[in-house]
């Protein structure tokens, strides 16, 4: 068996139906776990001698708003490089829509030299919520603060869940897909007042993205330069 098959066998033998295997990405295993099982599964991934995932190397939030829906109503959208113009996305387990927010955990076993990706959908509603894994991997502290700051995900049991990247008085969560592209307010230094002031945004939002790959006579093979000609 390959190393990835050995790891998959060890994970599934240990955790059984508590995890669901997803499609492998970049040669790494990905499993999904429910919010109710998150802490127990993470602790076993760390402590089970045949797994030994001692390190959490990254944690990121995901916003699945409008996931799988095409933004561009045109047929000739590219299937690579312009993914937002491609209709895709498997239905959620159980047939219903998946919760909007999720967290992805990237785990590393130094002793066994293998990696694992774990995805967990947040408990529904607003704000989205998950249990903190800071008691399992200390490195989760800042990662969870970042996911809270940018996505608004609350981590129950986190020892100090404060914003970590945005300003103290910042309103909203910048990585949410419904957050305005230019923000809610803009900040500048006012020399007359001698301090930083917050004002309504003066930037007009605009989206500049390629929507389709169109046929263009500039790419006609007959019009390309021929070697040896001027």
Short mmCIF file of C-alpha atoms in Angstrom, two decimals:
data_model
loop_
_atom_site.label_atom_id
_atom_site.label_comp_id
_atom_site.label_asym_id
_atom_site.label_seq_id
_atom_site.Cartn_x
_atom_site.Cartn_y
_atom_site.Cartn_z
CA UNK A 1 0.00 0.00 0.00
CA UNK A 2 1.06 3.59 -0.55
CA UNK A 3 1.71 5.86 2.43
CA UNK A 4 -1.57 7.69 1.91
CA UNK A 5 -3.44 4.37 1.93
CA UNK A 6 -1.65 3.31 5.12
CA UNK A 7 -2.65 6.57 6.80
CA UNK A 8 -6.25 6.30 5.57
CA UNK A 9 -6.49 2.79 6.93
CA UNK A 10 -5.13 3.89 10.33
CA UNK A 11 -7.49 6.89 10.53
CA UNK A 12 -10.58 4.93 9.54
CA UNK A 13 -9.74 1.98 11.80
CA UNK A 14 -9.33 4.33 14.76
CA UNK A 15 -12.14 6.81 14.17
CA UNK A 16 -14.66 4.76 12.21
CA UNK A 17 -17.91 6.53 11.31
CA UNK A 18 -16.97 9.68 13.23
CA UNK A 19 -15.12 10.94 10.14
CA UNK A 20 -16.05 10.98 6.47
CA UNK A 21 -13.38 10.85 3.80
CA UNK A 22 -13.41 13.57 1.15
CA UNK A 23 -11.60 13.76 -2.16
CA UNK A 24 -7.83 13.95 -1.73
CA UNK A 25 -6.27 17.28 -2.66
CA UNK A 26 -2.56 17.69 -3.52
CA UNK A 27 -1.87 14.16 -2.40
CA UNK A 28 -3.12 14.73 1.15
CA UNK A 29 -6.00 13.04 2.93
CA UNK A 30 -9.02 15.12 3.86
CA UNK A 31 -11.71 14.08 6.32
CA UNK A 32 -14.84 15.77 7.56
CA UNK A 33 -15.95 15.67 11.18
CA UNK A 34 -19.10 16.98 12.84
CA UNK A 35 -18.92 19.89 15.28
CA UNK A 36 -20.11 17.61 18.10
CA UNK A 37 -17.20 15.18 17.53
CA UNK A 38 -14.49 17.76 16.79
CA UNK A 39 -12.68 17.81 20.14
CA UNK A 40 -12.74 14.06 20.66
CA UNK A 41 -11.53 13.33 17.13
CA UNK A 42 -8.73 15.89 17.33
CA UNK A 43 -7.56 14.50 20.67
CA UNK A 44 -7.41 10.98 19.24
CA UNK A 45 -5.57 12.19 16.16
CA UNK A 46 -2.96 13.62 18.50
CA UNK A 47 -2.75 10.86 21.09
CA UNK A 48 -3.26 7.62 19.13
CA UNK A 49 0.25 6.15 18.67
CA UNK A 50 -0.51 4.96 15.14
CA UNK A 51 -1.50 8.53 14.13
CA UNK A 52 0.55 10.91 16.32
CA UNK A 53 -0.48 14.25 14.83
CA UNK A 54 1.51 16.33 17.29
CA UNK A 55 1.22 19.64 15.45
CA UNK A 56 -1.55 21.86 14.15
CA UNK A 57 0.29 23.76 11.43
CA UNK A 58 -2.64 25.84 10.19
CA UNK A 59 -6.32 26.57 10.76
CA UNK A 60 -8.42 28.61 8.37
CA UNK A 61 -12.05 29.60 8.05
CA UNK A 62 -14.17 29.10 4.94
CA UNK A 63 -17.29 30.95 3.83
CA UNK A 64 -19.43 28.77 1.56
CA UNK A 65 -21.89 31.52 0.69
CA UNK A 66 -23.17 30.87 -2.86
CA UNK A 67 -20.75 27.95 -3.15
CA UNK A 68 -21.34 25.97 -6.35
CA UNK A 69 -23.39 28.69 -8.01
CA UNK A 70 -22.16 30.29 -11.21
CA UNK A 71 -21.61 34.02 -11.02
CA UNK A 72 -21.47 34.39 -14.77
CA UNK A 73 -24.41 33.27 -16.87
CA UNK A 74 -22.36 32.35 -19.92
CA UNK A 75 -21.53 28.97 -21.38
CA UNK A 76 -17.96 29.56 -22.58
CA UNK A 77 -16.53 30.23 -19.08
CA UNK A 78 -13.19 28.53 -18.58
CA UNK A 79 -13.06 25.33 -16.54
CA UNK A 80 -9.64 26.30 -15.16
CA UNK A 81 -8.58 29.58 -13.69
CA UNK A 82 -12.08 31.06 -13.58
CA UNK A 83 -13.72 28.70 -11.11
CA UNK A 84 -16.44 31.13 -10.07
CA UNK A 85 -17.94 30.81 -13.54
CA UNK A 86 -18.27 27.04 -13.31
CA UNK A 87 -21.28 25.34 -11.77
CA UNK A 88 -20.10 22.63 -9.44
CA UNK A 89 -20.30 21.39 -5.89
CA UNK A 90 -21.65 18.11 -4.54
CA UNK A 91 -24.82 18.19 -2.44
CA UNK A 92 -24.33 18.25 1.30
CA UNK A 93 -24.62 15.06 3.33
CA UNK A 94 -28.26 14.42 4.09
CA UNK A 95 -29.44 16.22 0.98
CA UNK A 96 -29.86 19.64 2.56
CA UNK A 97 -27.72 22.74 2.15
CA UNK A 98 -24.43 22.71 4.02
CA UNK A 99 -23.86 25.27 6.80
CA UNK A 100 -22.31 28.46 5.51
CA UNK A 101 -19.10 28.50 7.56
CA UNK A 102 -16.48 25.85 8.22
CA UNK A 103 -12.98 25.56 9.65
CA UNK A 104 -10.17 23.53 8.12
CA UNK A 105 -7.39 22.09 10.26
CA UNK A 106 -4.02 21.12 8.76
CA UNK A 107 -2.25 18.53 10.92
CA UNK A 108 1.33 17.27 10.84
CA UNK A 109 2.86 14.18 12.39
CA UNK A 110 6.55 14.88 12.80
CA UNK A 111 7.33 11.40 14.12
CA UNK A 112 5.59 9.65 11.24
CA UNK A 113 6.11 12.30 8.54
CA UNK A 114 2.56 12.54 7.25
CA UNK A 115 -0.14 15.16 7.00
CA UNK A 116 -3.90 15.26 7.33
CA UNK A 117 -6.57 17.85 6.55
CA UNK A 118 -9.72 17.98 8.69
CA UNK A 119 -12.84 20.01 7.86
CA UNK A 120 -15.61 20.85 10.28
CA UNK A 121 -18.77 22.82 9.48
CA UNK A 122 -19.76 25.32 12.14
CA UNK A 123 -22.91 24.99 14.17
CA UNK A 124 -25.53 26.86 12.14
CA UNK A 125 -26.94 30.27 12.87
CA UNK A 126 -25.27 33.56 13.63
CA UNK A 127 -22.65 33.71 14.94
CA UNK A 128 -21.17 30.44 13.63
CA UNK A 129 -19.56 28.45 16.43
CA UNK A 130 -17.10 25.61 17.04
CA UNK A 131 -15.31 24.23 20.07
CA UNK A 132 -11.77 25.52 20.54
CA UNK A 133 -8.90 23.06 20.13
CA UNK A 134 -6.40 25.22 22.03
CA UNK A 135 -6.39 22.61 24.78
CA UNK A 136 -5.16 20.05 22.24
CA UNK A 137 -2.75 22.14 20.18
CA UNK A 138 -1.53 25.42 21.69
CA UNK A 139 -0.81 26.79 18.20
CA UNK A 140 -4.58 27.00 17.63
CA UNK A 141 -4.72 30.11 19.85
CA UNK A 142 -3.75 32.70 17.22
CA UNK A 143 -5.23 30.71 14.32
CA UNK A 144 -8.65 30.71 15.98
CA UNK A 145 -8.38 34.41 16.75
CA UNK A 146 -7.63 35.04 13.08
CA UNK A 147 -10.65 32.99 11.94
CA UNK A 148 -12.81 34.87 14.45
CA UNK A 149 -11.51 38.23 13.26
CA UNK A 150 -11.85 37.61 9.53
CA UNK A 151 -14.87 35.27 9.38
CA UNK A 152 -16.72 35.87 12.65
CA UNK A 153 -16.42 32.24 13.79
CA UNK A 154 -16.67 31.92 17.58
CA UNK A 155 -14.52 29.26 19.24
CA UNK A 156 -16.15 28.11 22.44
CA UNK A 157 -13.61 27.69 25.24
CA UNK A 158 -10.89 29.86 23.68
CA UNK A 159 -8.91 31.56 26.48
CA UNK A 160 -8.68 35.01 24.83
CA UNK A 161 -10.83 35.36 21.71
CA UNK A 162 -10.03 38.89 20.51
CA UNK A 163 -9.41 40.42 17.09
CA UNK A 164 -5.85 39.94 15.93
CA UNK A 165 -5.53 41.65 12.52
CA UNK A 166 -8.12 44.40 12.27
CA UNK A 167 -8.39 47.59 14.32
CA UNK A 168 -9.85 47.63 17.82
CA UNK A 169 -13.08 49.35 16.74
CA UNK A 170 -13.44 47.47 13.43
CA UNK A 171 -16.99 46.48 12.51
CA UNK A 172 -17.66 43.32 10.53
CA UNK A 173 -15.51 40.46 9.27
CA UNK A 174 -13.53 41.18 6.08
CA UNK A 175 -13.35 37.63 4.65
CA UNK A 176 -17.09 37.09 4.64
CA UNK A 177 -18.27 36.98 1.04
CA UNK A 178 -21.04 39.47 1.75
CA UNK A 179 -18.65 42.01 3.28
CA UNK A 180 -18.43 45.18 1.10
CA UNK A 181 -15.30 45.17 -1.03
CA UNK A 182 -14.33 48.67 0.10
CA UNK A 183 -15.29 48.14 3.74
CA UNK A 184 -17.81 49.96 5.88
CA UNK A 185 -15.69 52.98 6.82
CA UNK A 186 -12.39 54.50 5.79
CA UNK A 187 -9.67 55.79 8.08
CA UNK A 188 -7.39 58.77 7.63
CA UNK A 189 -5.29 61.09 9.75
CA UNK A 190 -6.85 64.54 10.18
CA UNK A 191 -4.07 67.12 10.72
CA UNK A 192 -6.55 69.73 11.98
CA UNK A 193 -7.97 67.44 14.63
CA UNK A 194 -4.59 65.86 15.28
CA UNK A 195 -5.97 62.33 15.30
CA UNK A 196 -7.21 59.46 13.18
CA UNK A 197 -10.83 59.86 12.03
CA UNK A 198 -13.36 57.36 10.67
CA UNK A 199 -15.53 58.45 7.74
CA UNK A 200 -18.01 56.89 5.32
CA UNK A 201 -16.34 55.11 2.43
CA UNK A 202 -15.75 57.39 -0.55
CA UNK A 203 -14.51 54.62 -2.89
CA UNK A 204 -17.00 53.43 -5.48
CA UNK A 205 -16.97 49.60 -5.45
CA UNK A 206 -16.31 47.90 -8.76
CA UNK A 207 -15.45 44.36 -9.70
CA UNK A 208 -12.83 43.81 -12.37
CA UNK A 209 -12.73 40.10 -13.19
CA UNK A 210 -12.58 38.16 -16.47
CA UNK A 211 -15.96 36.55 -17.08
CA UNK A 212 -15.50 34.44 -20.18
CA UNK A 213 -12.81 33.42 -22.61
CA UNK A 214 -14.03 34.84 -25.90
CA UNK A 215 -13.00 33.90 -29.38
CA UNK A 216 -10.77 36.68 -30.67
CA UNK A 217 -9.19 37.13 -34.06
CA UNK A 218 -5.95 38.12 -32.35
CA UNK A 219 -5.48 34.44 -31.49
CA UNK A 220 -6.23 33.14 -34.97
CA UNK A 221 -3.33 30.79 -35.93
CA UNK A 222 -3.21 32.37 -39.39
CA UNK A 223 -2.37 35.74 -37.85
CA UNK A 224 0.48 34.55 -35.63
CA UNK A 225 4.02 35.55 -36.44
CA UNK A 226 5.88 33.05 -38.56
CA UNK A 227 9.57 32.47 -37.65
CA UNK A 228 11.85 34.19 -40.11
CA UNK A 229 9.34 36.88 -41.06
CA UNK A 230 9.38 40.46 -39.86
#
